[in-house]
PDB file of C-alpha atoms in Angstrom:
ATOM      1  CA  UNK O  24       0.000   0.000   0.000  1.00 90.00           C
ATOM      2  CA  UNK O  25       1.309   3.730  -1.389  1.00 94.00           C
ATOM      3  CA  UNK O  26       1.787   5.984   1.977  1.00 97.00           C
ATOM      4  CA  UNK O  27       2.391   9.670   1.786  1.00 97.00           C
ATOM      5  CA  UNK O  28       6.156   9.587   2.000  1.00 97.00           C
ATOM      6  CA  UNK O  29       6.080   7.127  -1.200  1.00 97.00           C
ATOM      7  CA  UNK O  30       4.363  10.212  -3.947  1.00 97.00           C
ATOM      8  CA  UNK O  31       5.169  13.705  -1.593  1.00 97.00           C
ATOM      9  CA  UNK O  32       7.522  16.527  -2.766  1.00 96.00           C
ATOM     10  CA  UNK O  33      10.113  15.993  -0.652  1.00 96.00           C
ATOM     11  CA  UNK O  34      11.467  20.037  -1.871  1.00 95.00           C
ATOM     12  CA  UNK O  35       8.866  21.837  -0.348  1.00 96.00           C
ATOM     13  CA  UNK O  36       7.932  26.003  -0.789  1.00 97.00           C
ATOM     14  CA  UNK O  37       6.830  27.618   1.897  1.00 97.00           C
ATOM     15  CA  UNK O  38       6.604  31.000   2.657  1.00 97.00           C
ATOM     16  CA  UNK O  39       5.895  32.761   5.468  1.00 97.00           C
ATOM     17  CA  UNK O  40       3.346  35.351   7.102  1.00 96.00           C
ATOM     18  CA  UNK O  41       5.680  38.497   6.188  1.00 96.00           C
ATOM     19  CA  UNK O  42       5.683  37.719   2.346  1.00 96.00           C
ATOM     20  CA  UNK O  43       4.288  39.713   0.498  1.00 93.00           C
ATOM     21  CA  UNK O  44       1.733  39.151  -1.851  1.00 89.00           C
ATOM     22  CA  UNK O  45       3.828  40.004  -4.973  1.00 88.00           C
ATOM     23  CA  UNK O  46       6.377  37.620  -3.595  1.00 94.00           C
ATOM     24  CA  UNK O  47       3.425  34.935  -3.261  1.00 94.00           C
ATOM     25  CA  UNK O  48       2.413  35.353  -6.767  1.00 91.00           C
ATOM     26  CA  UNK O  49       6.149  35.189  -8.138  1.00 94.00           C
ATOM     27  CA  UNK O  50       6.225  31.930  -6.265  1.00 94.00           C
ATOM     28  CA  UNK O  51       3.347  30.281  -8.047  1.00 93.00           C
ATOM     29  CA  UNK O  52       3.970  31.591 -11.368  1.00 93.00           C
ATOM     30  CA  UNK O  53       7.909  30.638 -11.420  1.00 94.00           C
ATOM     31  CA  UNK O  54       7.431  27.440  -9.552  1.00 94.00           C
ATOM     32  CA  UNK O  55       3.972  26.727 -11.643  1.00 92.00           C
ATOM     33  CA  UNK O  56       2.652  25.532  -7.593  1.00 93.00           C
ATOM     34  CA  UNK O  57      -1.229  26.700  -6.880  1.00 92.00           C
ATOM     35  CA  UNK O  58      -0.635  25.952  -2.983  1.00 96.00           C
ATOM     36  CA  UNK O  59       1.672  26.690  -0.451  1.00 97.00           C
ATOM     37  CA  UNK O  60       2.378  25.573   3.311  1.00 98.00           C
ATOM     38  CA  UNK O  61       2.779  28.918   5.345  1.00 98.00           C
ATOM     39  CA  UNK O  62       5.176  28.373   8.229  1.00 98.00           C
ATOM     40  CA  UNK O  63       6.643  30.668  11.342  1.00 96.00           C
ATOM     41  CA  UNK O  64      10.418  31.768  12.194  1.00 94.00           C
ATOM     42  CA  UNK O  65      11.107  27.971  13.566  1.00 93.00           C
ATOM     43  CA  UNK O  66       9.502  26.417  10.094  1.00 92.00           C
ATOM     44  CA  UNK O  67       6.367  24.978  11.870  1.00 96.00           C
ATOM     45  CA  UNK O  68       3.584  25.059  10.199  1.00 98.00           C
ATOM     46  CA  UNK O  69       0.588  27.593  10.880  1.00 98.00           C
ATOM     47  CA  UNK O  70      -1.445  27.592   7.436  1.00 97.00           C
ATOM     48  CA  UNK O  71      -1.699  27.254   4.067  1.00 97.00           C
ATOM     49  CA  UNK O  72      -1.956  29.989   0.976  1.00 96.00           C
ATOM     50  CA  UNK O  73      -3.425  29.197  -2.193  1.00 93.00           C
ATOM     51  CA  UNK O  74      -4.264  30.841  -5.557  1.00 90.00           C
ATOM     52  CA  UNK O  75      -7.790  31.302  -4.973  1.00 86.00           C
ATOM     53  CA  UNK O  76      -6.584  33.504  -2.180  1.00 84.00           C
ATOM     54  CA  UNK O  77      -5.224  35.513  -4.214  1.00 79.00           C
ATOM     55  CA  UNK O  78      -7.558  35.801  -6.670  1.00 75.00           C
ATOM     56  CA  UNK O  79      -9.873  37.509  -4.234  1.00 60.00           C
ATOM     57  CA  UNK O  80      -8.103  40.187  -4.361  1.00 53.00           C
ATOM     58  CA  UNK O  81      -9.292  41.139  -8.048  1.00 52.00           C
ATOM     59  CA  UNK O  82     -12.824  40.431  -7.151  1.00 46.00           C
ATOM     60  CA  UNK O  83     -15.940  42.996  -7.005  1.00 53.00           C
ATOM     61  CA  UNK O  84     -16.104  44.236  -2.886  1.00 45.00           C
ATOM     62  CA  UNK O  85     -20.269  43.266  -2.126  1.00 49.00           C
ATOM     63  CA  UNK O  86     -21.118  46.091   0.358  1.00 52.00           C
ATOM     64  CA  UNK O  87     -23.526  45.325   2.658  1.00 52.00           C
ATOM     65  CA  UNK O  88     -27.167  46.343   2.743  1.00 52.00           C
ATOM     66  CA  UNK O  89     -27.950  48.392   5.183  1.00 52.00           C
ATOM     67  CA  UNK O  90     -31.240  50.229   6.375  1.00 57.00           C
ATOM     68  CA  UNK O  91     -30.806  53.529   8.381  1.00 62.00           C
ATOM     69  CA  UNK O  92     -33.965  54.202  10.693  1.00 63.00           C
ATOM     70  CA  UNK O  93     -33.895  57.733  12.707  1.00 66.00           C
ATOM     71  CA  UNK O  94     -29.930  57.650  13.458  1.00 63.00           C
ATOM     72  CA  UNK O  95     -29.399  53.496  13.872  1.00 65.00           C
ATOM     73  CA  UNK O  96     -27.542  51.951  10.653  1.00 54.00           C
ATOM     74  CA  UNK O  97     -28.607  48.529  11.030  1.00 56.00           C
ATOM     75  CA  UNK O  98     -26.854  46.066   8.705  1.00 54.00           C
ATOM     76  CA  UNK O  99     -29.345  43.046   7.109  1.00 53.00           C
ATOM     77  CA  UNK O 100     -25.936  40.802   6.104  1.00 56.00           C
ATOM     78  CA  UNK O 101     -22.788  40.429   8.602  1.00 59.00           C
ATOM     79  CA  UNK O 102     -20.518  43.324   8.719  1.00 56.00           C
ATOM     80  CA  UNK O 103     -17.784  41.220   9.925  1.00 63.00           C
ATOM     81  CA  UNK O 104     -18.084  39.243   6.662  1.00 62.00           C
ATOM     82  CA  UNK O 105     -17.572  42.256   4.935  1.00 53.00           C
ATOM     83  CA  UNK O 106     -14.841  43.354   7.027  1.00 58.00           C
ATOM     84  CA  UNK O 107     -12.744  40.369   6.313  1.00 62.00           C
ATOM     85  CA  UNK O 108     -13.532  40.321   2.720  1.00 58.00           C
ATOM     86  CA  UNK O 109     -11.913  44.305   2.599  1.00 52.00           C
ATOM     87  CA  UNK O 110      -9.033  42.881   4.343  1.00 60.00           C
ATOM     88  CA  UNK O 111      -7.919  40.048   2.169  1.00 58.00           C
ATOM     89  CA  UNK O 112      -8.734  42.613  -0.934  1.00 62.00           C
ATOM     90  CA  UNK O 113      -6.040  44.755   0.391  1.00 61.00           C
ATOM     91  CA  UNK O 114      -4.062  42.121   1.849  1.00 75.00           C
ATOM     92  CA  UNK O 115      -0.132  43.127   1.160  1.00 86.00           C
ATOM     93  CA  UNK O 116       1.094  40.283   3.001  1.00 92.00           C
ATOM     94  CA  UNK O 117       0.619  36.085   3.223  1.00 93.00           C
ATOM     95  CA  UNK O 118      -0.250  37.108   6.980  1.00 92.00           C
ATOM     96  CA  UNK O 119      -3.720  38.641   5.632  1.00 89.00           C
ATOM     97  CA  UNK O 120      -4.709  35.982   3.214  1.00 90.00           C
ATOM     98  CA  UNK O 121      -3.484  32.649   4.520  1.00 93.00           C
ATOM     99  CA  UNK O 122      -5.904  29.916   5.871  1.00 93.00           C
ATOM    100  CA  UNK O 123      -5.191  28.754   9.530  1.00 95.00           C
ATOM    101  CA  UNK O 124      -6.801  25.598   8.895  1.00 95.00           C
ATOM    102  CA  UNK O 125      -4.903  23.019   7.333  1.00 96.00           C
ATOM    103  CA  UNK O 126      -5.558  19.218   6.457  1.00 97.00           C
ATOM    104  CA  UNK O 127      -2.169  17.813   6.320  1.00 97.00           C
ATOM    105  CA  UNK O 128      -1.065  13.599   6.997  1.00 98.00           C
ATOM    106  CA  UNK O 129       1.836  12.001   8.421  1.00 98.00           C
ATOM    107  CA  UNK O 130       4.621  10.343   6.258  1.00 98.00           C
ATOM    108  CA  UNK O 131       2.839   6.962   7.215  1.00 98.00           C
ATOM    109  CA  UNK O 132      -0.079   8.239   5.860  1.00 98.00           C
ATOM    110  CA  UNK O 133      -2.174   5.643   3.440  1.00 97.00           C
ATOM    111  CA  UNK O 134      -2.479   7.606   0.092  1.00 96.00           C
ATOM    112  CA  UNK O 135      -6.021   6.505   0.164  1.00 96.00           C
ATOM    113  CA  UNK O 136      -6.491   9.181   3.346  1.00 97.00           C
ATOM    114  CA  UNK O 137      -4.634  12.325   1.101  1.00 97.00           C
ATOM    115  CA  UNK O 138      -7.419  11.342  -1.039  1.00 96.00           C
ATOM    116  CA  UNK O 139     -10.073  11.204   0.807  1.00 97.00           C
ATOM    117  CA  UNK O 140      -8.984  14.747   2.319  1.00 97.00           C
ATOM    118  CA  UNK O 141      -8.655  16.260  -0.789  1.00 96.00           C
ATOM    119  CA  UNK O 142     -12.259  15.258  -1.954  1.00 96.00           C
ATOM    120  CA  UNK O 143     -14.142  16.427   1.167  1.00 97.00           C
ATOM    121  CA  UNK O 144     -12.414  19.249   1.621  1.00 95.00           C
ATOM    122  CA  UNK O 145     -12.053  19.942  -1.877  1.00 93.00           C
ATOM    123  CA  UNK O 146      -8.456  21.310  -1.639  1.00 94.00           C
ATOM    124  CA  UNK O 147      -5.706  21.280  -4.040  1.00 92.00           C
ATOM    125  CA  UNK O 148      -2.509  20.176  -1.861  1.00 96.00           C
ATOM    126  CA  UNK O 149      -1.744  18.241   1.416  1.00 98.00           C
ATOM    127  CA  UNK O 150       1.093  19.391   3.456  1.00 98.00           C
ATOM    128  CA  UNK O 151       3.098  16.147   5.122  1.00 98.00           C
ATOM    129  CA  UNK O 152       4.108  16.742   8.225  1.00 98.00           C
ATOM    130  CA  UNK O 153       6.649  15.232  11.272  1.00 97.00           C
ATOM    131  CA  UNK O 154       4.752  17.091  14.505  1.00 93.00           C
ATOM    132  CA  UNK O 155       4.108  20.475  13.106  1.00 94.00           C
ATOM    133  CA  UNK O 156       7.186  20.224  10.846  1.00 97.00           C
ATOM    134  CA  UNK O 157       6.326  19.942   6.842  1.00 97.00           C
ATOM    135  CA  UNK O 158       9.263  17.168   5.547  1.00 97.00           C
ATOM    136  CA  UNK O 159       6.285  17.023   2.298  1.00 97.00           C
ATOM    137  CA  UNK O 160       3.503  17.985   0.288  1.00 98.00           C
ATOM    138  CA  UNK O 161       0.963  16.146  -2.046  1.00 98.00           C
ATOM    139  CA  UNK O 162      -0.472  18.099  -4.802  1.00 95.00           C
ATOM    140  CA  UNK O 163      -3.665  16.761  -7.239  1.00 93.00           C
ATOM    141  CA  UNK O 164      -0.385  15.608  -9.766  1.00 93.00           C
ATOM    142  CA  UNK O 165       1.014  13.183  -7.489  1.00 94.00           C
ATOM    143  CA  UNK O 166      -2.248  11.553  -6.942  1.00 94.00           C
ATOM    144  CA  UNK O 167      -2.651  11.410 -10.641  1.00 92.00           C
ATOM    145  CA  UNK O 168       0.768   9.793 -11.158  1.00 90.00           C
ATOM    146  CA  UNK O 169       0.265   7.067  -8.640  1.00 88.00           C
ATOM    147  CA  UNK O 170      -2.354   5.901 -11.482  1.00 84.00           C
ATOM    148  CA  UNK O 171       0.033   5.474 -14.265  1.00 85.00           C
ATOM    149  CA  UNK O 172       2.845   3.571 -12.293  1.00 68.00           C
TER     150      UNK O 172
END
């Protein structure tokens, strides 16, 4: 049976919270990567950063509707929603955009489990990890290749 250390990318990326966006998108252009592990000054992982992240940067802002009675602004949709969605659209650094949660597997991992992660969660990448460590990562390719041999 294939486990995780078997099909990972042993020459991981990772960037961390202080890179800046422009670096980010460098990074995935150069390296032709969609996904990221995002890891602190010791190289432990906190989160993950993806291209979709970035991408919400370019898209429309949806103000909330709001309905303003006498002086009282009251807001029919969440204004923290909104708040959040203003701060990843002028994010400058990983810190603003990054995900905290992250599904990642141990090296002893079944490959059957990356897949089954990747399919619920719908995510593009699995970072491997020893503790909080990443020593790998598992990308949609490397599940594709296990197919052909």
């Amino acid at each position: 049976m294939l486990k995780a250390k078997d099909i990972m990318t042993k020459d991981v990326i990772t960037v961390r919270r202080d890179t800046t966006v422009r670096d980010l998108a460098q990074l995935f252009a150069h390296h032709r990567i969609s996904t990221v592990p995002v890891v602190d000054e010791e190289g432990l992982l906190v989160g993950i950063v993806s291209e979709s992240d970035l991408i919400e940067q370019d898209k429309n802002l949806h103000i909330p509707t709001v309905v303003s009675i006498f002086d009282w602004v009251i807001y029919l949709e969440s204004d923290k929603r909104f708040e959040k969605e203003l701060q990843k659209m002028t994010a400058q650094t990983v810190g603003e955009i990054y995900a905290e949660e992250v599904f990642s597997v141990a090296p002893e991992a079944p490959v059957s489990e990356v897949a089954d992660i990747m399919t619920s969660k719908r995510i593009q990448a699995v970072p491997v990890v020893e503790g909080r460590r990443v020593v790998g990562i598992i990308g949609r390719i490397d599940m594709v290749k296990t197919m052909i041999g």
